[in-house]
mmCIF file of C-alpha atoms in Angstrom:
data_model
loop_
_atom_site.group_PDB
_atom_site.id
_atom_site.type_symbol
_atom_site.label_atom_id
_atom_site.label_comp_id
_atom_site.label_asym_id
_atom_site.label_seq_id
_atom_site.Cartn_x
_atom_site.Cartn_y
_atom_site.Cartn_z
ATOM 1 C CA UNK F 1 0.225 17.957 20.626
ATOM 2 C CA UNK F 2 -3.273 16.570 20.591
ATOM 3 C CA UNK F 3 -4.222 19.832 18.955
ATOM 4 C CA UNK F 4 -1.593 19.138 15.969
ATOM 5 C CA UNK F 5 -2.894 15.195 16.071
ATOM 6 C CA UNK F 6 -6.597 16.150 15.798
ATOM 7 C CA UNK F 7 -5.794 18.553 12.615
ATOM 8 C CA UNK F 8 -3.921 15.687 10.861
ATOM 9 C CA UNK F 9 -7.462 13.675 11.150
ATOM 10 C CA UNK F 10 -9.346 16.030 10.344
ATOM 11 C CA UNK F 11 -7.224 16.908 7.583
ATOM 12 C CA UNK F 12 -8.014 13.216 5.914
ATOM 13 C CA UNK F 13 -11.747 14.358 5.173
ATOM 14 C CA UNK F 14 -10.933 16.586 2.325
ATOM 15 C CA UNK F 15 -8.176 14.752 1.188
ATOM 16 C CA UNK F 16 -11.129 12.076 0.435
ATOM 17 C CA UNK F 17 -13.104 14.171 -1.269
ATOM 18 C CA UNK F 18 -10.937 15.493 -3.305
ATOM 19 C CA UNK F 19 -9.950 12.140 -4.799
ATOM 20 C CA UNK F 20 -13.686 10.800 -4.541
ATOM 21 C CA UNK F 21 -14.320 13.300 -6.479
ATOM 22 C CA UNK F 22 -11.481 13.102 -8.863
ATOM 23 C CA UNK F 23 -12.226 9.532 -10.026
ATOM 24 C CA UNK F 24 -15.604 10.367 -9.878
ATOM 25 C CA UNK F 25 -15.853 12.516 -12.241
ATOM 26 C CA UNK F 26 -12.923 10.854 -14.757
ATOM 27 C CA UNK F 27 -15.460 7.409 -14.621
ATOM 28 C CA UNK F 28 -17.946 9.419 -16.664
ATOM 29 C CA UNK F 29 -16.258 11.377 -18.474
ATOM 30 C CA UNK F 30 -13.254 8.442 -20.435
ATOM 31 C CA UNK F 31 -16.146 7.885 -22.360
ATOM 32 C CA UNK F 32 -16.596 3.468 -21.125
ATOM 33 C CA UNK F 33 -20.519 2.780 -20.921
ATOM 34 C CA UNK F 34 -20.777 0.177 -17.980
ATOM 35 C CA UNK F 35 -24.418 -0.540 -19.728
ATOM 36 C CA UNK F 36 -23.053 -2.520 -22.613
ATOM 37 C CA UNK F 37 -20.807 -4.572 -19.926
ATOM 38 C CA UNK F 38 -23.807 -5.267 -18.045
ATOM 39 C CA UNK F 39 -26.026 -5.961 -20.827
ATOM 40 C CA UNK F 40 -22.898 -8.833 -21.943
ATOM 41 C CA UNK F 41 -22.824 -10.178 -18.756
ATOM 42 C CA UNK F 42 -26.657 -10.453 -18.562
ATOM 43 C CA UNK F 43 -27.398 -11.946 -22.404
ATOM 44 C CA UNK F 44 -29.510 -9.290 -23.199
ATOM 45 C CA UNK F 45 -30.094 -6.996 -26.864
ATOM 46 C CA UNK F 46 -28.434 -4.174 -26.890
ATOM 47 C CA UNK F 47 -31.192 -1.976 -27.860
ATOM 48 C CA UNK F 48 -31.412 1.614 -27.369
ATOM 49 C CA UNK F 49 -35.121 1.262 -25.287
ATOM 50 C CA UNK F 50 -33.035 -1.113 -23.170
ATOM 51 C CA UNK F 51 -29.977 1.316 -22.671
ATOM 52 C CA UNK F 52 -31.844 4.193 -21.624
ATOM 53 C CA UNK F 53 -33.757 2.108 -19.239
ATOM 54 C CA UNK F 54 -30.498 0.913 -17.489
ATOM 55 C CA UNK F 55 -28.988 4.266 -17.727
ATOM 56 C CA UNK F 56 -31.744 5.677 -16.024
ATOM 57 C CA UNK F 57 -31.975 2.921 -13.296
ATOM 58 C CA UNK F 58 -28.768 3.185 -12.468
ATOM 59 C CA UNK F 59 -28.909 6.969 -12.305
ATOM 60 C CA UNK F 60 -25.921 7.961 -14.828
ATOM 61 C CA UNK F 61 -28.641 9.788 -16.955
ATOM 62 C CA UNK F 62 -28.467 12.579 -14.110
ATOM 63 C CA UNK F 63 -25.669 15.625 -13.989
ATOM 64 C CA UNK F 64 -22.134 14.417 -12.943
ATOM 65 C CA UNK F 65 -22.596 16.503 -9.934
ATOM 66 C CA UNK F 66 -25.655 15.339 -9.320
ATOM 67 C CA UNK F 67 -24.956 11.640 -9.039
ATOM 68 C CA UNK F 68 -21.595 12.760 -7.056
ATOM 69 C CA UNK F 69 -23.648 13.850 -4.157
ATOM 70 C CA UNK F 70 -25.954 11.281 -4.323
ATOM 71 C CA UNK F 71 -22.946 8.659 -3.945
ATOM 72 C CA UNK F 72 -21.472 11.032 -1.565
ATOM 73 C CA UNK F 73 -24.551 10.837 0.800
ATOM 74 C CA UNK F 74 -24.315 7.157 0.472
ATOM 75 C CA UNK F 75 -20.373 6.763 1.224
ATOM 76 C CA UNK F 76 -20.936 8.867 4.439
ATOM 77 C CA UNK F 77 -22.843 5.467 5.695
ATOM 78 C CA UNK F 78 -20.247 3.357 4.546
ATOM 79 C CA UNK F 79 -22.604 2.268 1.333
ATOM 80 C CA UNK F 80 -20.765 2.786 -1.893
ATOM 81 C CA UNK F 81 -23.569 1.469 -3.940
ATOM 82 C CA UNK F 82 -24.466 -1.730 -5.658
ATOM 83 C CA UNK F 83 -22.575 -3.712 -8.099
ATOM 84 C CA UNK F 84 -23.643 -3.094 -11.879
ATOM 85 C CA UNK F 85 -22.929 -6.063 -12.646
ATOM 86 C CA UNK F 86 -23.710 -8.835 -10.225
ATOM 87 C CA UNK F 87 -26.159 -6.310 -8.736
ATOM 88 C CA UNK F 88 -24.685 -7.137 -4.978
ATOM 89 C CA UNK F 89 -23.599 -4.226 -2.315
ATOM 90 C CA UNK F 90 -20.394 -3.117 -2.649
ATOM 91 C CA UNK F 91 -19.635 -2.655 0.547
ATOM 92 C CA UNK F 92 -20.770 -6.110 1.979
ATOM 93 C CA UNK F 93 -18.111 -7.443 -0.791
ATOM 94 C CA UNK F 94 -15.446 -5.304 -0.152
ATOM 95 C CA UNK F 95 -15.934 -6.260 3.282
ATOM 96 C CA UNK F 96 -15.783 -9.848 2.408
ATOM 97 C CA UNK F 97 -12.697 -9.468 0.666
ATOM 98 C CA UNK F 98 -10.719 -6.997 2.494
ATOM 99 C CA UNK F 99 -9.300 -9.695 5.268
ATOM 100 C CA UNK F 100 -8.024 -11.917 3.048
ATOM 101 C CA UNK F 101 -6.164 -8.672 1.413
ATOM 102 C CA UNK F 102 -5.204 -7.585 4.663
ATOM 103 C CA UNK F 103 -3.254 -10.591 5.808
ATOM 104 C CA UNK F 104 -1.862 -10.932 2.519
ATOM 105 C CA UNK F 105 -0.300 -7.104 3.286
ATOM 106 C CA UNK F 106 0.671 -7.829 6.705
ATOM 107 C CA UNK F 107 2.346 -10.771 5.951
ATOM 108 C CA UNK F 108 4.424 -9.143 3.021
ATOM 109 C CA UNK F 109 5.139 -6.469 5.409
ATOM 110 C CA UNK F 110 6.541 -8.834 8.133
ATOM 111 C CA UNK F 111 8.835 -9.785 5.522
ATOM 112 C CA UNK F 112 9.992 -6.556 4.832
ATOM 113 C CA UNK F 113 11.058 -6.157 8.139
ATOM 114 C CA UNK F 114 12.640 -9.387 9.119
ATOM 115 C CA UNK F 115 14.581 -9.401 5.666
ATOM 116 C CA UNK F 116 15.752 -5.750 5.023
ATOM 117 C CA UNK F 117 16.584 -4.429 9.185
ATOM 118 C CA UNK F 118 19.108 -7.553 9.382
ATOM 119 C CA UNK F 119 20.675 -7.373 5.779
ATOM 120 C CA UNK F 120 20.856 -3.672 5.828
ATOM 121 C CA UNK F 121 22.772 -3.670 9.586
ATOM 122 C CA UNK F 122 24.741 -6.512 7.629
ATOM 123 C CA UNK F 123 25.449 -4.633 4.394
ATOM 124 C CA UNK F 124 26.531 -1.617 6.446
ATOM 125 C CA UNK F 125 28.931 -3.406 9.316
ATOM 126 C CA UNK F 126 31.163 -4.825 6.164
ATOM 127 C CA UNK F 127 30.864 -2.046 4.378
ATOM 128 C CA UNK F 128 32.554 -3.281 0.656
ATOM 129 C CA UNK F 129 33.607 -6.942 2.050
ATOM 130 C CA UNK F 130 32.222 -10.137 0.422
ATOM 131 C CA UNK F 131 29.087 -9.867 2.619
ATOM 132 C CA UNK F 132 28.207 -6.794 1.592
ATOM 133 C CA UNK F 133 28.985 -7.227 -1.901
ATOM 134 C CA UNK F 134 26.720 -10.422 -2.172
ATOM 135 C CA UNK F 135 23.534 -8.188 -0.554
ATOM 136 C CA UNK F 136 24.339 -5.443 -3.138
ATOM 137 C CA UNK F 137 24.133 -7.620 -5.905
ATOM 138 C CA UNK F 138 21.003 -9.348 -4.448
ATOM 139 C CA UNK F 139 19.287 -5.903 -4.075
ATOM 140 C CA UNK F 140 20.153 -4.978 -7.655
ATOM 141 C CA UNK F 141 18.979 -7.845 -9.023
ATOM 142 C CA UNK F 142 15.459 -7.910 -6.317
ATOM 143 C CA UNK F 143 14.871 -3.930 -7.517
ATOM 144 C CA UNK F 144 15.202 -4.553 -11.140
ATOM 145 C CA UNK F 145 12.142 -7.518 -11.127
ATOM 146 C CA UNK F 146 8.578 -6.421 -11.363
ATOM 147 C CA UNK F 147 6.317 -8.247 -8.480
ATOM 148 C CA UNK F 148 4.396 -9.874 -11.744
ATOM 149 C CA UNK F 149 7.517 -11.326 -13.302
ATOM 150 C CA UNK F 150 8.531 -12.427 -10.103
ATOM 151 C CA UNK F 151 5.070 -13.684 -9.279
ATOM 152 C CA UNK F 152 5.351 -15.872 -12.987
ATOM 153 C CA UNK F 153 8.597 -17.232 -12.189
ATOM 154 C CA UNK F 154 7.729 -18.971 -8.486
ATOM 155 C CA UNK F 155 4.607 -20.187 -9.750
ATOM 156 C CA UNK F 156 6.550 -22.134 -12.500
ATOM 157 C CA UNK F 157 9.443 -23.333 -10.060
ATOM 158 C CA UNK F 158 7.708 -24.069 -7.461
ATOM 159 C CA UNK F 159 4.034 -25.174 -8.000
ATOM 160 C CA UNK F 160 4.761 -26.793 -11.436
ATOM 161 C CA UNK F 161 8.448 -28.192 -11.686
ATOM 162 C CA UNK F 162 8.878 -28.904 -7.866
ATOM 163 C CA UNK F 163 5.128 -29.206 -6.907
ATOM 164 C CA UNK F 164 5.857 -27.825 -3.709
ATOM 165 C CA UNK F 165 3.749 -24.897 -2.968
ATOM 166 C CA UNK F 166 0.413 -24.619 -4.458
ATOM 167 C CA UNK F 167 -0.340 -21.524 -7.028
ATOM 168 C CA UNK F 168 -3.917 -20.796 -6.959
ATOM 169 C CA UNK F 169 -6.210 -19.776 -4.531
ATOM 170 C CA UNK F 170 -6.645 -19.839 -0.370
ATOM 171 C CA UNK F 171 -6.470 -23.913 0.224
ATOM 172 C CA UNK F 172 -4.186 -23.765 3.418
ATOM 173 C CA UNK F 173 -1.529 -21.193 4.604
ATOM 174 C CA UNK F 174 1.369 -22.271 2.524
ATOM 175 C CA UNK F 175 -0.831 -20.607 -0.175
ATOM 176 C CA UNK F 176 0.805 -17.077 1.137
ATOM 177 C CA UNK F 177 4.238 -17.923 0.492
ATOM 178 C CA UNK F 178 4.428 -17.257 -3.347
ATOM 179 C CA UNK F 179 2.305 -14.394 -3.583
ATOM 180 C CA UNK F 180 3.778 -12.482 -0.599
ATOM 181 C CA UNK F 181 7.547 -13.282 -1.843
ATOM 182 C CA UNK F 182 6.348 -12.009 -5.185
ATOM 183 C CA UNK F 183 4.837 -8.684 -3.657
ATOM 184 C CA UNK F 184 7.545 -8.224 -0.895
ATOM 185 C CA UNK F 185 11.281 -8.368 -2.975
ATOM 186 C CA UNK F 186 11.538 -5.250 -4.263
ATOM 187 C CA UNK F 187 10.284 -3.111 -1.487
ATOM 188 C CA UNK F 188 12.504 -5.106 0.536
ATOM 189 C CA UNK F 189 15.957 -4.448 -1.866
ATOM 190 C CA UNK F 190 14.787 -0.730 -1.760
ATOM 191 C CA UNK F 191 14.630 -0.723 1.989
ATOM 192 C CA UNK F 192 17.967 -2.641 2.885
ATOM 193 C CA UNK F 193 19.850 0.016 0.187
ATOM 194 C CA UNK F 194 18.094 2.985 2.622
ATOM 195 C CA UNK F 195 18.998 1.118 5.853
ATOM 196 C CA UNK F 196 22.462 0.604 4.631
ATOM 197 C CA UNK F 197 23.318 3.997 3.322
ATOM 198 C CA UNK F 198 21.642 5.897 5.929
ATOM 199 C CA UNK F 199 24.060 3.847 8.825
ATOM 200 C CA UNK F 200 26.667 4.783 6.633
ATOM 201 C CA UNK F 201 25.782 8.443 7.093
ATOM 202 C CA UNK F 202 25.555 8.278 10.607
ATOM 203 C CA UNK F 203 28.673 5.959 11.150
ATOM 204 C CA UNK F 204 30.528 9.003 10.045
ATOM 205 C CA UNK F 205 28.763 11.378 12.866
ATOM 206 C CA UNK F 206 31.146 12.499 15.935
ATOM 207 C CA UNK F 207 29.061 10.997 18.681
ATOM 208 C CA UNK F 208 29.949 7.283 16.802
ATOM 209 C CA UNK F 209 33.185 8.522 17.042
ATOM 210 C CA UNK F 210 33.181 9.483 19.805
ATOM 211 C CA UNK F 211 31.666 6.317 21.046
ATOM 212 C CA UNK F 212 34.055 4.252 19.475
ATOM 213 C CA UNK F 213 37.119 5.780 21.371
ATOM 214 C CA UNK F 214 35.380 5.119 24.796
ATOM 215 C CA UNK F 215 35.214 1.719 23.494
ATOM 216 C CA UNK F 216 31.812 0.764 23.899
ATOM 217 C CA UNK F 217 31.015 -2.520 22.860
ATOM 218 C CA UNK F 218 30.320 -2.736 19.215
ATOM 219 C CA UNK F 219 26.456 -4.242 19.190
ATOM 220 C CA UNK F 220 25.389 -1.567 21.528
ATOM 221 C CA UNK F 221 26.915 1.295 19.285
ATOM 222 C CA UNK F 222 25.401 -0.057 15.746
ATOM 223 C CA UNK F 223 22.027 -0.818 17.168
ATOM 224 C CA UNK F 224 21.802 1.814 19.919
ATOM 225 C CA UNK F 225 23.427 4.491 18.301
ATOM 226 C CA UNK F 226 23.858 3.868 14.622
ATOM 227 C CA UNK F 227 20.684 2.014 14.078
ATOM 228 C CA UNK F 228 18.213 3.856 15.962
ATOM 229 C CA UNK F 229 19.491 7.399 14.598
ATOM 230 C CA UNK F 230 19.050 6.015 10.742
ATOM 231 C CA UNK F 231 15.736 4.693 11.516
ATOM 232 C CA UNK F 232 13.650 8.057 11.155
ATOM 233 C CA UNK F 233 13.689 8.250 7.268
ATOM 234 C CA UNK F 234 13.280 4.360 7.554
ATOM 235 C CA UNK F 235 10.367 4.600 9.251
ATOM 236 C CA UNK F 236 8.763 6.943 6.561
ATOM 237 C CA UNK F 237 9.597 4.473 3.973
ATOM 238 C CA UNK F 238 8.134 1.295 5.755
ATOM 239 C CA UNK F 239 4.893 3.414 6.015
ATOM 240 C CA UNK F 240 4.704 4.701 2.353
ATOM 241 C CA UNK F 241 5.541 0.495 1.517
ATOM 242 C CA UNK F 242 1.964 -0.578 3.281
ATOM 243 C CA UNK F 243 0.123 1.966 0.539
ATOM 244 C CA UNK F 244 2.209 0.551 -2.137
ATOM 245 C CA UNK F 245 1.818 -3.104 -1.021
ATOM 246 C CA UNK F 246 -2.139 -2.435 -1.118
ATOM 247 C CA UNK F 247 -1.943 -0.781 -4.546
ATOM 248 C CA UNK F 248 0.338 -3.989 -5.629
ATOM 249 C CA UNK F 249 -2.132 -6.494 -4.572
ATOM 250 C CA UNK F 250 -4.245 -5.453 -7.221
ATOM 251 C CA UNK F 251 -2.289 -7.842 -10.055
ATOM 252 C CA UNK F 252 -0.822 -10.146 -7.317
ATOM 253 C CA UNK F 253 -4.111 -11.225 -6.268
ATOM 254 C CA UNK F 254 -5.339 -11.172 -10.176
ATOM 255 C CA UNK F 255 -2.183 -14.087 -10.466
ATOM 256 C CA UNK F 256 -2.768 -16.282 -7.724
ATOM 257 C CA UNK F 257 -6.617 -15.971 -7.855
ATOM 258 C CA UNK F 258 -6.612 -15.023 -4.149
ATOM 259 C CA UNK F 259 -10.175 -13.441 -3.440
ATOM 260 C CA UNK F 260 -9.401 -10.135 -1.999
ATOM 261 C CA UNK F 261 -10.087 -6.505 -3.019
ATOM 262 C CA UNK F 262 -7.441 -6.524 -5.586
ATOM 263 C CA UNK F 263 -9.255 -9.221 -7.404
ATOM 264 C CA UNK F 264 -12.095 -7.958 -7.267
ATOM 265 C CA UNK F 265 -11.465 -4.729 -8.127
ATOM 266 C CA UNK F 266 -9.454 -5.621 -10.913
ATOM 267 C CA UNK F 267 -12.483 -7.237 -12.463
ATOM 268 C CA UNK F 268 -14.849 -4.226 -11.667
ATOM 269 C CA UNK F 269 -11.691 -2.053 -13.769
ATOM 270 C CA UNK F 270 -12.550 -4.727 -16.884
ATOM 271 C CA UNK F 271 -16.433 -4.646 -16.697
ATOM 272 C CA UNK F 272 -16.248 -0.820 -16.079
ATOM 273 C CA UNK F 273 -18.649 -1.125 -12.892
ATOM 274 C CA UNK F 274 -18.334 2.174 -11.423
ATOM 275 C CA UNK F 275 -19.405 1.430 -7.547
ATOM 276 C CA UNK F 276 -16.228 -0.794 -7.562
ATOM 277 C CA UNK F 277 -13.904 1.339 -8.649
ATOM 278 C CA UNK F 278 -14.980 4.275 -6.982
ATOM 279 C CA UNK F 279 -14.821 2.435 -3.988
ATOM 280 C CA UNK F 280 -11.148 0.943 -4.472
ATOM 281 C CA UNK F 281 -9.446 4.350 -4.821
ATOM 282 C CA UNK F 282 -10.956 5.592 -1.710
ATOM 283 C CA UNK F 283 -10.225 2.033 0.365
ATOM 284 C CA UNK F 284 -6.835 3.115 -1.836
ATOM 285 C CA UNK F 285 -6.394 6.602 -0.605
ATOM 286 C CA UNK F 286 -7.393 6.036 2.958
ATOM 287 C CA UNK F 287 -4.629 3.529 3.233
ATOM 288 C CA UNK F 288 -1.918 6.587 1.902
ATOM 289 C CA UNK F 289 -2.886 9.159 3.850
ATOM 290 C CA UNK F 290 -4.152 6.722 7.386
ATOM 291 C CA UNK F 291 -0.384 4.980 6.924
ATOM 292 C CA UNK F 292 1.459 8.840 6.421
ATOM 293 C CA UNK F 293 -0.487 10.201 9.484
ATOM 294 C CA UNK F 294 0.480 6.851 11.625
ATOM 295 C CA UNK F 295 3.754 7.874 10.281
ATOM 296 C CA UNK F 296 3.732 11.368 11.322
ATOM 297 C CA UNK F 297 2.881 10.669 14.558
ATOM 298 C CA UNK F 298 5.493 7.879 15.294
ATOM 299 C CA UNK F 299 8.426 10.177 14.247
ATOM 300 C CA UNK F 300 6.702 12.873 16.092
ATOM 301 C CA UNK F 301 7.272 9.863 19.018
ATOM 302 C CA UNK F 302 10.470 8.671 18.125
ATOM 303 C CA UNK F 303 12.591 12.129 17.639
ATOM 304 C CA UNK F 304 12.404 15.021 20.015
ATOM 305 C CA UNK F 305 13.395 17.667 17.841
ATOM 306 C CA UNK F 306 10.224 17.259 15.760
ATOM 307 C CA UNK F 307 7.995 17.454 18.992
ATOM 308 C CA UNK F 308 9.984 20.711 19.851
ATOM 309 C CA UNK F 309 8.948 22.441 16.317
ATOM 310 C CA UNK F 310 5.470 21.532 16.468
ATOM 311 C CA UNK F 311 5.217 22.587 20.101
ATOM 312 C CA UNK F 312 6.884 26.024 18.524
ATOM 313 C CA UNK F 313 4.385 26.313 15.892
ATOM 314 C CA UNK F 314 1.138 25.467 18.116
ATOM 315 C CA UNK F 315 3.374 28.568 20.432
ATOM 316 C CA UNK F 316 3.693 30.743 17.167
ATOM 317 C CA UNK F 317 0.153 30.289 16.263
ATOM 318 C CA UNK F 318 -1.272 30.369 19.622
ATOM 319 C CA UNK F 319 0.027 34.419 20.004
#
């Protein structure tokens, strides 16, 4: 098991590259000249001495591959380069940033849980009854609105016509509320549909059945028996949310002005500053895989019949 564990980890390092490598290469190649951004920002002619004096101070006058392994050798320390623009590390900001991201995730993601594992157990126990019915129609309606249009819509109800909540920025913690109900409704209308059909699935399994007619007392059966077995593939989703929830803090944070990483990478996208970017889809892509692998190994935890096939295949490859 540790064996299968340590491959999985390993496994993450080319997965990396790979995608470093990827948007590496696509950077310099769409044919965007950060140069001219920086030379905007700064107030200075855009004259071709100038140009090729940036270009080469910044290295992109070098071979793609060239300037991949030189950023390569610099990611391996955790340095992803300097800003073109506001010529500050990359890493120090992203580092800045990244809590306030972070607990803007983990808060969305509480919500996810407390709202879809109760209406989804709900939705399921009165299966086509007025109760279920009403969190149906809810999770139609919560699927079918993007987090932006969503995000729009509170501000305008609740910071300007009501005044309640404020809209922009970090002042105090009610700040959270908007932008983590904007980010957190649709994942959680996808995930009380999965929790609800997948008890449905397993209400119809002999064992339920079975403990029905012994009459076992009906909490104990739904969450014991019903709830537990329909958690697997509900687990996989809640882990393949956190990725999404990162990627989706990229506008959410644009809206509310909330200084995390997908503020600030959204303004490294507009001025074209490469060291940003670069360093976004592999903050990005180590969220995927890290959250699949915690995943993996939870299941691996949780059901015994997936520790019995990979003890089978370490036996298989072992002889």
């Amino acid at each position: 098991m540790f064996q299968y564990f340590l491959f999985r980890i390993l496994s993450i390092i080319p997965i990396l590259l790979v995608a470093s490598f990827v948007i590496f290469a696509l950077l310099r190649l769409s044919g965007t000249d950060p140069i001219t951004q920086y030379l905007i920002h700064s107030n200075l002619p855009q004259t071709q001495e100038l140009v090729e004096s940036l270009r080469h101070e910044f290295g992109l006058d070098k071979p793609i591959l060239q300037q991949y392994l030189m950023w390569l050798q610099q990611a391996s320390r955790l340095d992803f380069g300097t800003s073109f623009i506001t010529g500050r590390s990359v890493s120090n900001d992203f580092m800045y940033f990244l809590p306030n991201t972070f607990l803007l995730v983990g808060l969305s993601f509480l919500i996810i849980l407390c709202v879809s594992i109760p209406l989804g157990i709900l939705s399921s126990k009165y299966k086509d009854k007025i109760p279920d019915l009403i969190i149906r129609f809810f999770c139609f309606i919560g699927v079918c609105i993007p987090n932006f249009w969503l995000a729009f819509v509170l501000i305008i109800i609740f910071a300007i016509y009501l005044d309640w909540l404020p809209a922009l920025g970090l002042d105090s913690p009610q700040s959270f509320i908007l932008p983590c109900l904007s980010i957190s409704l649709m994942s959680s209308c996808i995930n009380t549909r999965l929790i609800r059909t997948n008890m449905l699935e397993i209400r119809k399994e002999r064992h339920i059945v079975y403990a029905k007619l012994r009459a076992l007392d009906s909490k104990k059966i739904t969450l014991k028996h019903i709830f537990y077995n329909a958690s697997l593939p509900i687990v996989t989703a809640f882990g393949m949310h956190i990725g999404e929830l990162i990627g989706g803090a990229l506008l959410i944070e644009n809206i509310f002005a909330i200084p995390g990483i997908g503020l600030y990478s959204l303004q490294g996208i507009a001025n074209h500053d490469y060291p940003i970017i670069q360093c976004f889809v592999v903050v990005l892509c180590l969220a995927f895989v890290v959250c699949n692998l915690l995943v993996d190994m939870l299941l691996i935890i949780l059901d015994p019949r997936l520790r019995s096939e990979v003890m089978k295949s370490k036996q298989i490859s072992d002889n």
